Short mmCIF file of C-alpha atoms and ligand atoms in Angstrom, two decimals:
data_model
loop_
_atom_site.label_atom_id
_atom_site.label_comp_id
_atom_site.label_asym_id
_atom_site.label_seq_id
_atom_site.Cartn_x
_atom_site.Cartn_y
_atom_site.Cartn_z
CA UNK A 247 -3.35 -40.40 -15.27
CA UNK A 248 -2.40 -38.69 -18.10
CA UNK A 249 -0.89 -35.61 -16.96
CA UNK A 250 -4.13 -33.66 -19.35
CA UNK A 251 -6.46 -34.91 -16.82
CA UNK A 252 -4.69 -34.16 -13.65
CA UNK A 253 -4.45 -30.15 -14.40
CA UNK A 254 -8.57 -29.80 -13.57
CA UNK A 255 -8.15 -32.39 -11.18
CA UNK A 256 -7.45 -29.29 -8.14
CA UNK A 257 -8.72 -30.40 -4.77
CA UNK A 258 -10.97 -27.95 -2.71
CA UNK A 259 -11.23 -27.41 1.01
CA UNK A 260 -14.26 -29.59 2.67
CA UNK A 261 -16.46 -27.27 3.73
CA UNK A 262 -19.23 -27.05 6.61
CA UNK A 263 -22.50 -27.01 4.29
CA UNK A 264 -24.19 -23.46 4.16
CA UNK A 265 -26.92 -24.24 6.36
CA UNK A 266 -25.17 -25.53 9.47
CA UNK A 267 -22.11 -22.52 8.85
CA UNK A 268 -24.52 -19.70 8.65
CA UNK A 269 -24.91 -21.06 12.49
CA UNK A 270 -21.69 -20.65 13.90
CA UNK A 271 -18.64 -18.72 13.86
CA UNK A 272 -16.79 -21.78 14.29
CA UNK A 273 -13.99 -21.99 10.74
CA UNK A 274 -15.97 -22.95 8.03
CA UNK A 275 -13.20 -23.98 5.36
CA UNK A 276 -11.95 -26.99 6.97
CA UNK A 277 -8.88 -27.41 5.61
CA UNK A 278 -6.52 -30.03 3.25
CA UNK A 279 -6.56 -33.53 5.02
CA UNK A 280 -2.15 -35.08 4.40
CA UNK A 281 -3.59 -37.42 1.39
CA UNK A 282 -5.24 -34.19 -0.06
CA UNK A 283 -2.40 -31.53 0.29
CA UNK A 284 0.25 -34.89 -1.22
CA UNK A 285 -2.22 -35.02 -3.97
CA UNK A 286 -2.61 -31.54 -4.13
CA UNK A 287 0.86 -30.61 -4.24
CA UNK A 288 1.74 -33.21 -6.77
CA UNK A 289 -0.27 -30.96 -9.34
CA UNK A 290 2.48 -28.41 -9.21
CA UNK A 291 4.63 -28.02 -12.46
CA UNK A 292 7.63 -26.49 -10.16
CA UNK A 293 8.03 -23.83 -13.41
CA UNK A 294 11.76 -22.60 -14.17
CA UNK A 295 10.34 -19.19 -14.33
CA UNK A 296 8.39 -19.30 -10.79
CA UNK A 297 9.91 -16.41 -9.87
CA UNK A 298 7.96 -14.40 -12.82
CA UNK A 299 4.89 -16.52 -11.88
CA UNK A 300 3.64 -17.44 -8.52
CA UNK A 301 6.36 -15.88 -6.66
CA UNK A 302 6.16 -12.77 -8.45
CA UNK A 303 2.03 -13.11 -8.16
CA UNK A 304 2.83 -13.62 -4.02
CA UNK A 305 3.09 -9.66 -2.61
CA UNK A 306 5.75 -10.82 -0.33
CA UNK A 307 7.62 -13.21 -2.88
CA UNK A 308 7.16 -17.17 -0.83
CA UNK A 309 9.34 -19.62 -2.77
CA UNK A 310 6.14 -21.21 -3.49
CA UNK A 311 7.54 -24.16 -5.86
CA UNK A 312 10.18 -24.38 -3.11
CA UNK A 313 7.58 -25.45 -0.06
CA UNK A 314 5.28 -27.35 -2.34
CA UNK A 315 8.40 -29.60 -3.38
CA UNK A 316 9.11 -30.29 0.45
CA UNK A 317 5.47 -31.10 0.99
CA UNK A 318 6.17 -33.91 -2.35
CA UNK A 319 8.92 -35.28 0.48
CA UNK A 320 6.93 -35.33 3.20
CA UNK A 321 8.90 -33.36 4.81
CA UNK A 322 6.57 -30.10 6.35
CA UNK A 323 9.31 -28.79 8.45
CA UNK A 324 11.36 -27.64 5.42
CA UNK A 325 8.16 -26.60 3.95
CA UNK A 326 7.40 -24.51 6.81
CA UNK A 327 10.58 -23.26 7.05
CA UNK A 328 10.44 -22.07 3.30
CA UNK A 329 7.96 -19.81 4.23
CA UNK A 330 8.61 -18.32 7.37
CA UNK A 331 11.83 -17.03 5.32
CA UNK A 332 9.32 -14.26 3.23
CA UNK A 333 5.60 -15.08 5.37
CA UNK A 334 6.05 -14.94 9.03
CA UNK A 335 2.46 -15.91 8.95
CA UNK A 336 1.90 -18.85 6.97
CA UNK A 337 -1.88 -20.25 8.73
CA UNK A 338 -2.98 -16.56 8.48
CA UNK A 339 -1.99 -16.16 4.88
CA UNK A 340 -3.21 -19.78 3.85
CA UNK A 341 -6.47 -18.39 4.96
CA UNK A 342 -7.24 -15.11 4.27
CA UNK A 343 -5.03 -13.91 1.01
CA UNK A 344 -7.17 -13.55 -2.02
CA UNK A 345 -5.11 -15.91 -3.62
CA UNK A 346 -7.11 -15.52 -6.86
CA UNK A 347 -5.26 -12.43 -7.42
CA UNK A 348 -2.19 -13.15 -6.29
CA UNK A 349 0.24 -16.43 -6.74
CA UNK A 350 -3.04 -18.23 -7.51
CA UNK A 351 -3.82 -16.14 -10.35
CA UNK A 352 -0.18 -15.99 -11.95
CA UNK A 353 -0.25 -19.91 -11.83
CA UNK A 354 0.56 -21.25 -15.59
CA UNK A 355 -2.05 -24.27 -15.05
CA UNK A 356 -4.02 -21.45 -14.76
CA UNK A 357 -2.75 -18.32 -16.37
CA UNK A 358 -2.69 -20.24 -19.55
CA UNK A 359 -6.24 -21.39 -19.47
CA UNK A 360 -7.38 -17.78 -19.33
CA UNK A 361 -4.96 -17.07 -22.17
CA UNK A 362 -6.26 -20.62 -24.16
CA UNK A 363 -2.68 -22.09 -24.29
CA UNK A 364 -2.60 -25.81 -23.97
CA UNK A 365 -3.32 -26.14 -20.26
CA UNK A 366 -6.83 -26.37 -19.46
CA UNK A 367 -7.30 -26.64 -15.73
CA UNK A 368 -7.48 -24.48 -12.40
CA UNK A 369 -4.77 -23.41 -10.39
CA UNK A 370 -2.85 -24.95 -7.95
CA UNK A 371 -4.63 -24.14 -4.41
CA UNK A 372 -1.87 -22.45 -3.11
CA UNK A 373 -3.40 -20.71 -0.15
CA UNK A 374 -5.04 -24.58 1.11
CA UNK A 375 -1.32 -25.43 0.76
CA UNK A 376 0.04 -22.94 2.70
CA UNK A 377 -2.28 -23.31 5.63
CA UNK A 378 -2.07 -26.86 5.75
CA UNK A 379 1.53 -26.62 6.56
CA UNK A 380 0.90 -23.79 9.25
CA UNK A 381 -1.66 -26.16 10.58
CA UNK A 382 0.31 -29.01 10.41
CA UNK A 383 3.26 -27.69 12.54
CA UNK A 384 0.48 -25.66 15.49
CA UNK A 385 -1.16 -28.90 15.97
CA UNK A 386 1.90 -31.00 16.10
CA UNK A 387 2.99 -28.44 18.63
CA UNK A 388 7.04 -28.31 17.13
CA UNK A 389 8.74 -25.03 18.06
CA UNK A 390 9.74 -23.63 15.13
CA UNK A 391 12.22 -20.21 15.35
CA UNK A 392 14.57 -18.36 12.82
CA UNK A 393 18.08 -17.34 14.41
CA UNK A 394 18.34 -14.30 16.06
CA UNK A 395 21.37 -11.90 15.43
CA UNK A 396 23.92 -10.28 18.32
CA UNK A 397 21.74 -7.54 20.11
CA UNK A 398 22.82 -4.32 18.35
CA UNK A 399 21.75 -2.22 21.17
CA UNK A 400 19.43 -0.66 19.51
CA UNK A 401 15.36 0.47 20.31
CA UNK A 402 12.65 0.59 17.96
CA UNK A 403 9.21 1.24 18.93
CA UNK A 404 6.00 0.05 16.66
CA UNK A 405 2.70 1.76 16.81
CA UNK A 406 0.20 -1.47 16.11
CA UNK A 407 -0.13 -5.02 16.27
CA UNK A 408 -1.79 -5.42 13.10
CA UNK A 409 0.05 -7.41 9.95
CA UNK A 410 1.98 -4.77 9.52
CA UNK A 411 3.69 -4.02 12.67
CA UNK A 412 3.74 -7.35 13.45
CA UNK A 413 5.98 -8.42 10.21
CA UNK A 414 7.98 -5.49 11.12
CA UNK A 415 8.75 -5.99 14.66
CA UNK A 416 9.53 -9.93 13.09
CA UNK A 417 12.42 -8.97 11.24
CA UNK A 418 14.10 -6.00 13.45
CA UNK A 419 13.86 -8.74 16.16
CA UNK A 420 15.55 -11.13 13.79
CA UNK A 421 18.05 -8.54 12.89
CA UNK A 422 19.29 -8.29 16.83
CA UNK A 423 17.32 -4.70 17.44
CA UNK A 424 15.05 -4.29 20.73
CA UNK A 425 11.54 -4.39 19.31
CA UNK A 426 8.66 -2.87 21.59
CA UNK A 427 4.41 -2.71 20.21
CA UNK A 428 2.23 -0.07 21.69
CA UNK A 429 -1.17 -1.24 20.74
CA UNK A 430 -4.34 0.72 21.82
CA UNK A 431 -6.40 -2.62 22.51
CA UNK A 432 -6.03 -5.10 24.43
CA UNK A 433 -4.50 -8.10 22.14
CA UNK A 434 -2.66 -8.03 19.04
CA UNK A 435 -3.83 -8.93 15.64
CA UNK A 436 -5.23 -5.74 13.99
CA UNK A 437 -7.88 -6.21 12.41
CA UNK A 438 -7.42 -9.86 12.06
CA UNK A 439 -8.54 -10.05 14.96
CA UNK A 440 -11.37 -7.05 15.43
CA UNK A 441 -12.20 -7.31 12.12
CA UNK A 442 -12.18 -10.90 10.29
CA UNK A 443 -14.58 -13.14 11.13
CA UNK A 444 -13.23 -16.48 13.49
CA UNK A 445 -15.75 -18.29 10.99
CA UNK A 446 -12.36 -17.45 7.94
CA UNK A 447 -9.61 -17.19 10.69
CA UNK A 448 -9.84 -18.92 13.43
CA UNK A 449 -8.57 -17.19 16.60
CA UNK A 450 -6.17 -20.23 18.00
CA UNK A 451 -4.13 -19.87 14.77
CA UNK A 452 -4.15 -15.67 15.38
CA UNK A 453 -3.06 -16.13 18.56
CA UNK A 454 -0.83 -19.10 18.02
CA UNK A 455 0.99 -17.42 15.20
CA UNK A 456 0.99 -14.07 17.09
CA UNK A 457 2.75 -15.59 20.43
CA UNK A 458 5.82 -16.80 17.85
CA UNK A 459 7.14 -13.06 17.96
CA UNK A 460 6.42 -13.01 22.22
CA UNK A 461 8.30 -15.87 22.90
CA UNK A 462 11.17 -14.62 20.15
CA UNK A 463 11.29 -11.69 22.50
CA UNK A 464 9.33 -8.95 21.02
CA UNK A 465 7.15 -6.92 24.06
CA UNK A 466 4.32 -5.85 23.64
CA UNK A 467 2.62 -2.75 25.56
CA UNK A 468 -1.29 -3.32 25.62
CA UNK A 469 -3.77 -0.24 26.25
CA UNK A 470 -1.48 2.31 24.96
CA UNK A 471 -3.13 4.49 22.88
CA UNK A 472 -0.63 6.29 21.17
CA UNK A 473 -1.68 10.43 21.02
CA UNK A 474 -3.44 9.73 24.54
CA UNK A 475 -1.67 6.83 27.03
CA UNK A 476 1.65 8.23 25.18
CA UNK A 477 2.57 10.92 23.11
CA UNK A 478 4.22 10.12 19.53
CA UNK A 479 6.96 12.62 20.37
CA UNK A 480 7.96 10.94 23.54
CA UNK A 481 7.98 7.27 21.73
CA UNK A 482 10.57 8.98 18.98
CA UNK A 483 12.85 10.54 22.10
CA UNK A 484 12.99 7.30 23.89
CA UNK A 485 13.35 5.59 20.89
CA UNK A 486 15.78 4.60 18.25
CA UNK A 487 13.80 5.13 15.46
CA UNK A 488 9.83 4.50 15.41
CA UNK A 489 7.26 2.35 13.06
CA UNK A 490 3.47 3.54 12.71
CA UNK A 491 1.64 0.59 11.44
CA UNK A 492 -1.94 2.15 13.22
CA UNK A 493 -4.08 1.17 9.89
CA UNK A 494 -7.35 2.63 8.63
CA UNK A 495 -9.82 1.61 11.05
CA UNK A 496 -11.79 4.95 11.24
CA UNK A 497 -15.21 3.84 9.02
CA UNK A 498 -17.24 6.58 7.42
CA UNK A 499 -20.88 7.45 6.91
CA UNK A 500 -22.25 10.27 4.85
CA UNK A 501 -25.71 9.60 3.70
CA UNK A 502 -29.04 11.47 4.46
CA UNK A 503 -30.27 10.04 7.55
CA UNK A 504 -26.89 7.99 8.64
CA UNK A 505 -27.58 10.14 12.48
CA UNK A 506 -30.68 7.55 13.17
CA UNK A 507 -30.92 5.28 15.61
CA UNK A 508 -30.19 1.38 14.25
CA UNK A 509 -27.33 3.15 11.68
CA UNK A 510 -23.74 1.45 12.27
CA UNK A 511 -20.14 1.28 10.99
CA UNK A 512 -18.84 -2.04 9.94
CA UNK A 513 -15.92 -1.62 12.41
CA UNK A 514 -18.34 -1.08 15.39
CA UNK A 515 -20.63 -4.34 14.76
CA UNK A 516 -17.47 -6.27 13.79
CA UNK A 517 -15.80 -5.05 17.05
CA UNK A 518 -18.67 -5.98 18.86
CA UNK A 519 -19.22 -9.63 17.58
CA UNK A 520 -15.90 -10.43 17.32
CA UNK A 521 -13.81 -8.55 20.35
CA UNK A 522 -16.89 -8.40 23.06
CA UNK A 523 -18.60 -11.70 21.99
CA UNK A 524 -21.79 -10.06 20.99
CA UNK A 525 -23.13 -13.35 20.18
CA UNK A 526 -22.83 -14.56 23.27
CA UNK A 527 -25.40 -11.72 24.68
CA UNK A 528 -25.82 -11.65 27.47
CA UNK A 529 -22.97 -14.29 29.10
CA UNK A 530 -21.16 -11.75 27.36
CA UNK A 531 -21.59 -8.14 28.28
CA UNK A 532 -21.47 -6.05 24.95
CA UNK A 533 -24.65 -6.68 22.88
CA UNK A 534 -24.97 -5.42 19.14
CA UNK A 535 -28.77 -4.97 18.19
CA UNK A 536 -29.17 -5.55 14.56
CA UNK A 537 -33.21 -6.09 14.47
CA UNK A 538 -34.90 -8.54 12.61
CA UNK A 539 -33.67 -7.16 9.06
CA UNK A 540 -30.08 -5.27 7.93
CA UNK A 541 -29.03 -3.63 5.49
CA UNK A 542 -25.27 -3.57 4.27
CA UNK A 543 -23.42 -1.01 2.28
CA UNK A 544 -20.67 -1.97 0.43
CA UNK A 545 -18.81 -4.67 -1.55
CA UNK A 546 -15.40 -5.07 -0.11
CA UNK A 547 -14.11 -7.39 2.98
CA UNK A 548 -16.00 -5.17 5.15
CA UNK A 549 -19.11 -5.63 3.73
CA UNK A 550 -18.74 -9.49 3.10
CA UNK A 551 -17.46 -9.78 6.79
CA UNK A 552 -20.50 -7.94 8.24
CA UNK A 553 -22.96 -10.15 6.08
CA UNK A 554 -20.89 -13.32 7.50
CA UNK A 555 -21.83 -12.20 10.97
CA UNK A 556 -25.13 -10.78 10.89
CA UNK A 557 -25.99 -13.75 9.26
CA UNK A 558 -24.86 -15.72 12.14
CA UNK A 559 -26.18 -13.52 14.42
CA UNK A 560 -29.73 -15.63 12.61
CA UNK A 561 -30.29 -11.78 11.04
CA UNK A 562 -31.76 -11.19 7.48
CA UNK A 563 -29.35 -9.48 5.61
CA UNK A 564 -28.78 -7.54 2.41
CA UNK A 565 -25.81 -5.70 0.67
CA UNK A 566 -26.61 -3.04 -1.19
CA UNK A 567 -23.31 -2.46 -3.84
CA UNK A 568 -23.32 0.19 -6.63
CA UNK A 569 -20.90 -1.40 -8.44
CA UNK A 570 -21.16 -5.25 -9.82
CA UNK A 571 -19.76 -8.30 -8.82
CA UNK A 572 -16.92 -8.55 -11.31
CA UNK A 573 -15.26 -4.74 -10.35
CA UNK A 574 -16.05 -5.85 -6.79
CA UNK A 575 -13.02 -5.62 -4.44
CA UNK A 576 -13.88 -9.06 -1.98
CA UNK A 577 -13.39 -12.37 -2.93
CA UNK A 578 -15.24 -14.17 -5.39
CA UNK A 579 -15.64 -17.36 -3.60
CA UNK A 580 -16.81 -15.43 -0.40
CA UNK A 581 -19.46 -13.51 -2.68
CA UNK A 582 -20.79 -17.49 -3.34
CA UNK A 583 -20.13 -18.42 0.24
CA UNK A 584 -22.50 -15.71 1.60
CA UNK A 585 -25.20 -16.04 -0.58
CA UNK A 586 -25.54 -19.93 -0.06
CA UNK A 587 -25.93 -19.03 3.55
CA UNK A 588 -29.46 -17.14 2.98
CA UNK A 589 -27.63 -13.45 1.77
CA UNK A 590 -29.76 -10.96 -0.52
CA UNK A 591 -27.23 -8.73 -2.42
CA UNK A 592 -28.23 -6.23 -4.65
CA UNK A 593 -25.52 -5.49 -7.67
CA UNK A 594 -25.88 -2.00 -9.02
CA UNK A 595 -27.64 -0.73 -6.45
CA UNK A 596 -26.56 3.05 -4.86
CA UNK A 597 -28.56 3.98 -1.20
CA UNK A 598 -29.40 7.81 -1.22
CA UNK A 599 -30.92 7.97 1.74
CA UNK A 600 -31.70 6.15 5.11
CA UNK A 601 -35.32 6.52 6.65
CA UNK A 602 -36.76 6.67 9.80
CA UNK A 603 -39.51 6.91 11.75
CA UNK A 604 -40.77 9.43 13.98
CA UNK A 605 -38.80 7.88 17.26
CA UNK A 606 -36.03 8.35 14.99
CA UNK A 607 -35.79 4.80 14.41
CA UNK A 608 -34.28 3.19 11.07
CA UNK A 609 -36.94 1.66 8.80
CA UNK A 610 -35.28 1.32 5.06
CA UNK A 611 -32.63 2.67 2.78
CA UNK A 612 -34.17 4.65 -0.18
CA UNK A 613 -31.79 3.03 -3.13
CA UNK A 614 -31.68 3.44 -7.12
CA UNK A 615 -30.81 1.08 -9.65
CA UNK A 616 -27.27 1.89 -11.76
CA UNK A 617 -26.23 0.90 -15.02
CA UNK A 618 -22.67 0.54 -16.27
CA UNK A 619 -21.14 3.54 -18.50
CA UNK A 620 -17.85 5.11 -19.21
CA UNK A 621 -14.95 4.19 -17.38
CA UNK A 622 -14.08 6.18 -14.51
CA UNK A 623 -10.02 7.53 -13.34
CA UNK A 624 -10.17 3.88 -11.74
CA UNK A 625 -10.07 2.28 -15.40
CA UNK A 626 -13.57 0.69 -13.98
CA UNK A 627 -17.18 0.90 -15.86
CA UNK A 628 -18.88 4.52 -13.86
CA UNK A 629 -22.61 3.30 -12.39
CA UNK A 630 -24.73 5.70 -13.11
CA UNK A 631 -28.20 6.15 -12.08
CA UNK A 632 -31.47 4.17 -14.01
CA UNK A 633 -33.94 7.51 -14.13
CA UNK A 634 -37.17 6.36 -12.29
CA UNK A 635 -35.34 3.27 -10.50
CA UNK A 636 -35.65 4.83 -6.66
CA UNK A 637 -36.85 1.99 -4.24
CA UNK A 638 -37.16 1.27 -0.64
CA UNK A 639 -35.17 -1.69 1.53
CA UNK A 640 -37.05 -2.11 4.48
CA UNK A 641 -34.66 -2.96 7.59
CA UNK A 642 -34.04 -2.34 11.27
CA UNK A 643 -30.27 -1.03 10.67
CA UNK A 644 -27.83 -0.32 8.34
CA UNK A 645 -24.08 -0.56 8.21
CA UNK A 646 -21.78 1.27 6.64
CA UNK A 647 -18.91 -0.99 5.20
CA UNK A 648 -17.18 1.53 3.10
CA UNK A 649 -15.12 4.32 2.79
CA UNK A 650 -11.95 3.06 5.32
CA UNK A 651 -9.55 6.18 6.83
CA UNK A 652 -6.54 5.82 8.85
CA UNK A 653 -7.91 6.93 12.09
CA UNK A 654 -5.13 9.89 13.41
CA UNK A 655 -5.14 10.14 17.06
CA UNK A 656 -1.64 9.07 16.75
CA UNK A 657 -0.21 11.81 14.69
CA UNK A 658 -2.82 14.38 14.89
CA UNK A 659 -1.24 17.61 14.80
CA UNK A 660 2.44 16.57 14.62
CA UNK A 661 4.97 19.46 13.26
CA UNK A 662 6.16 18.05 10.00
CA UNK A 663 4.38 15.31 9.30
CA UNK A 664 3.03 15.23 5.76
CA UNK A 665 0.40 13.49 4.75
CA UNK A 666 -1.61 12.50 1.68
CA UNK A 667 -4.90 14.66 0.58
CA UNK A 668 -6.44 11.14 1.51
CA UNK A 669 -5.14 11.56 5.10
CA UNK A 670 -2.92 8.89 4.67
CA UNK A 671 0.63 9.02 5.76
CA UNK A 672 2.64 9.95 2.86
CA UNK A 673 6.20 7.84 2.78
CA UNK A 674 9.15 7.41 -0.16
CA UNK A 675 9.97 4.24 -1.61
CA UNK A 676 11.96 3.26 1.69
CA UNK A 677 8.67 3.96 4.00
CA UNK A 678 9.81 7.12 5.29
CA UNK A 679 7.95 9.83 6.44
CA UNK A 680 8.95 13.17 6.94
CA UNK A 681 9.93 13.33 9.88
CA UNK A 682 13.80 11.66 10.94
CA UNK A 683 13.25 8.35 12.32
CA UNK A 684 9.85 7.90 11.71
CA UNK A 685 8.69 5.58 9.25
CA UNK A 686 5.05 4.26 8.19
CA UNK A 687 3.44 1.27 6.25
CA UNK A 688 0.43 -0.93 6.13
CA UNK A 689 -3.08 0.65 5.49
CA UNK A 690 -2.10 3.92 7.49
CA UNK A 691 -0.02 4.27 4.18
CA UNK A 692 -2.18 3.17 1.09
CA UNK A 693 -5.37 3.81 2.92
CA UNK A 694 -6.54 -0.56 3.32
CA UNK A 695 -5.32 -3.13 1.37
CA UNK A 696 -4.60 -6.83 2.63
CA UNK A 697 -3.30 -8.81 5.36
CA UNK A 698 -0.38 -10.04 2.75
CA UNK A 699 0.37 -6.23 1.41
CA UNK A 700 0.97 -4.90 5.05
CA UNK A 701 3.27 -8.24 5.67
CA UNK A 702 4.78 -6.89 2.58
CA UNK A 703 5.23 -3.04 4.23
CA UNK A 704 6.28 -4.37 7.12
CA UNK A 705 8.99 -5.92 6.04
CA UNK A 706 10.70 -3.40 3.66
CA UNK A 707 10.30 -1.20 6.10
CA UNK A 708 12.25 -3.38 8.74
CA UNK A 709 14.76 -3.30 6.21
CA UNK A 710 15.27 0.64 5.58
CA UNK A 711 14.92 0.70 9.47
CA UNK A 712 17.92 -1.43 9.76
CA UNK A 713 19.99 0.08 7.86
CA UNK A 714 18.87 3.52 9.00
CA UNK A 715 20.27 2.14 12.46
CA UNK A 716 23.20 0.40 11.54
CA UNK A 717 24.28 3.31 9.40
CA UNK A 718 24.02 5.68 12.79
CA UNK A 719 26.20 2.64 14.33
CA UNK A 720 28.74 2.54 11.88
CA UNK A 721 29.60 6.67 12.06
P1 LIG B 1776 -4.54 -2.95 10.87
O1 LIG B 1776 -4.50 -4.14 10.99
O2 LIG B 1776 -5.61 -2.07 10.75
O3 LIG B 1776 -3.55 -2.27 12.29
C1 LIG B 1776 -3.30 -1.12 13.18
C2 LIG B 1776 -3.42 -1.61 14.95
O4 LIG B 1776 -3.23 -0.04 14.86
C3 LIG B 1776 -4.64 -2.18 15.28
O5 LIG B 1776 -4.59 -2.65 16.22
C4 LIG B 1776 -5.16 -0.36 16.13
O6 LIG B 1776 -5.71 -1.15 17.17
C5 LIG B 1776 -4.18 -0.21 16.30
N1 LIG B 1776 -4.09 1.62 16.30
C6 LIG B 1776 -4.55 1.97 16.16
N2 LIG B 1776 -3.99 3.19 16.44
C7 LIG B 1776 -3.41 3.24 17.01
C8 LIG B 1776 -2.88 4.48 18.44
N3 LIG B 1776 -3.24 5.45 18.34
N4 LIG B 1776 -2.02 3.45 18.89
C9 LIG B 1776 -1.89 2.41 19.33
N5 LIG B 1776 -2.18 1.60 18.70
C10 LIG B 1776 -3.23 2.26 17.46
N6 LIG B 1776 -7.39 -8.62 3.84
C11 LIG B 1776 -7.12 -9.78 3.22
O7 LIG B 1776 -5.79 -10.07 3.18
N7 LIG B 1776 -7.66 -10.53 3.55
C12 LIG B 1776 -9.32 -10.34 4.81
O8 LIG B 1776 -9.77 -11.55 4.45
C13 LIG B 1776 -9.17 -9.12 4.83
N8 LIG B 1776 -10.67 -9.14 5.34
C14 LIG B 1776 -10.80 -7.79 5.55
C15 LIG B 1776 -11.83 -7.75 6.55
C16 LIG B 1776 -12.36 -6.22 7.30
C17 LIG B 1776 -13.48 -6.19 8.34
C18 LIG B 1776 -11.54 -5.25 6.86
C19 LIG B 1776 -11.82 -3.93 7.74
C20 LIG B 1776 -10.43 -5.59 6.37
C21 LIG B 1776 -10.05 -6.86 5.93
N9 LIG B 1776 -8.85 -7.20 4.89
C22 LIG B 1776 -8.58 -8.04 4.68
C23 LIG B 1776 -7.87 -6.06 4.93
C24 LIG B 1776 -6.52 -5.89 5.83
O9 LIG B 1776 -7.15 -6.83 7.04
C25 LIG B 1776 -5.79 -4.20 5.93
O10 LIG B 1776 -5.54 -4.55 4.88
C26 LIG B 1776 -4.64 -4.76 7.55
O11 LIG B 1776 -5.05 -5.58 8.25
C27 LIG B 1776 -3.67 -3.73 7.24
O12 LIG B 1776 -2.90 -3.62 8.42
P2 LIG B 1776 -2.50 -3.42 8.83
O13 LIG B 1776 -1.17 -3.17 9.45
O14 LIG B 1776 -1.85 -1.62 8.36
O15 LIG B 1776 -3.47 -2.24 10.03
#
C-alpha cells in the first residue's frame, strides 16, 4: 500500500452506537484490538524532530515515537515502561486528554495537512494507542513498578488526591521520600472520580492506576478535610514540605432566579451521580431530581459531562452556551457524541434569568441570542446580544456548568499566603507559594485546566520539593 493512502488511513476506536450508549454509564469508546493497534502504530513516521512536534505537544512530554515504536516491535511492556517515565497514568490520559489540541494536534500527518503541505491525512491516534498500552498491562495482570531510591528520611504531606497530588506523590516516592496524602473524600481521584462520568472513564481503570501508587507505598488519609479535620498549620509543622492540590471544585451560580428549587451546580449533579450512584436510586440512597427536561449552562468539559449524565438518566437535555462550538473548551468529538445521543445544543445563546412558578420551582430559562463581535481580552470574538431576541426555554431544572473556583477551606485566612485576584493560589515558576515549605499546583493554581496539565504541575512541583528537601539534608 502506498504511503499517501496510509496517511489518510487513521483507525478510529469502535464505539457503542448512540441509541445504546445514551442508556448506559458503561464506557462507550471500546478501545483498539491488538491488530488495529499494530496497524495504527505503523502509521507513525517516527519523526526525527518529534521533540518539536508530538512530544512538545504533550504537557508531560511522553516519548511518543519511543512508545509507539515498542508497539510495532510487539513489546507492550516496553511501551508501558516508556510512557510511565513521564506519565504515571497512561490509561487515564489515553482516555481523557484533549489530544487533538496536544500531541495529536502537533503530529506531522495533521500539521502538514493544516499548512497545505505534502502529507495529507489525519494524525496518528496517539491517545487510543496510549490507552491500549495501559489497558493491556492492566488486564494482563502484570505488575510494573519503578525503582524506589533509598529512603531520605523526609516526609511530605499532599492535600488533595486529584491528578496533581497523585502525580506529585508518585515522583516524591520514587526519590525516596515518605508521602502522605490527605483527601476530603473517601476515595482518591479528584475530578476523575466525582466529575468525569464512568461512560468516559471506567472506574476500574481509575482505581487500578491509583492502586499502583498505594502498592508502591503512598499512604492515603481519607475523610480528612484540611482546614476542618486538620489544619494547614499542623501539616506544615509535622512535615518537611506540603503540596497543596485541592483543585477548583467550587461551582458558581450567579443569574437572577438561581435560588429556585431545581437549580443545581454541575459538581452537585456529577457527584451525586458518579460518586453516590444516583442513577441506581432507590438501590443507592442518593437521588438527583432533574425532572423531565434540564437546561445546562456552559460550554466546557463540565457542561458536556452534565449532558452525558442527564441523557443517561433519561432526561431531555439542552445546553445553552453564549459562544460557538469553535470557541468552546470542550472536545470537538464530545460535542458530536452528545448530539448523536440526543442533546439539543443552543449555540450563541446567553441565559439571562431563571423563571419559576409561585411555588418557587424552576419552569424555564430566559435567554437572548448572541452574535460574534470584536475580539475580547482572550482573543476570542466577543459575543454581543442580538436585539429583541429574548426567548424562554421551558425546563424543570437548570445546571450551572460555568465558573469553577478553588474551594479555599484548606487555606482560608492563612496569614501570609498570597492569592491572585481570581482567588487561585499564587506560585512562582518552581510552584513555591509565599509560605516557606508550602508548594501548590493543579487547578488550585491555574483555576481549571486538564488532567494532564495537573499531572505536569504535580511532577514539576515534586522536582522543586525534592530539591528543597535535599538542600536541607546537605546543609
Ligand atoms: P482535582 O481533580 O479537583 O482534585 C482535588 C482533590 O482535592 C479532590 O479529590 C478534592 O476532594 C480534594 N480536596 C479539596 N479540598 C480539600 C481539603 N480541604 N482537604 C482535603 N482534600 C481536599 N480534563 C481533561 O483533561 N479531560 C477531561 O475530559 C476533563 N473533564 C472534566 C470534567 C469535569 C466535570 C471537570 C470539572 C473537569 C474536567 N477536566 C478534564 C479538568 C480536570 O479534571 C482538572 O483540570 C483536574 O482534575 C485538576 O486536577 P487537580 O488535582 O488540580 O484537582
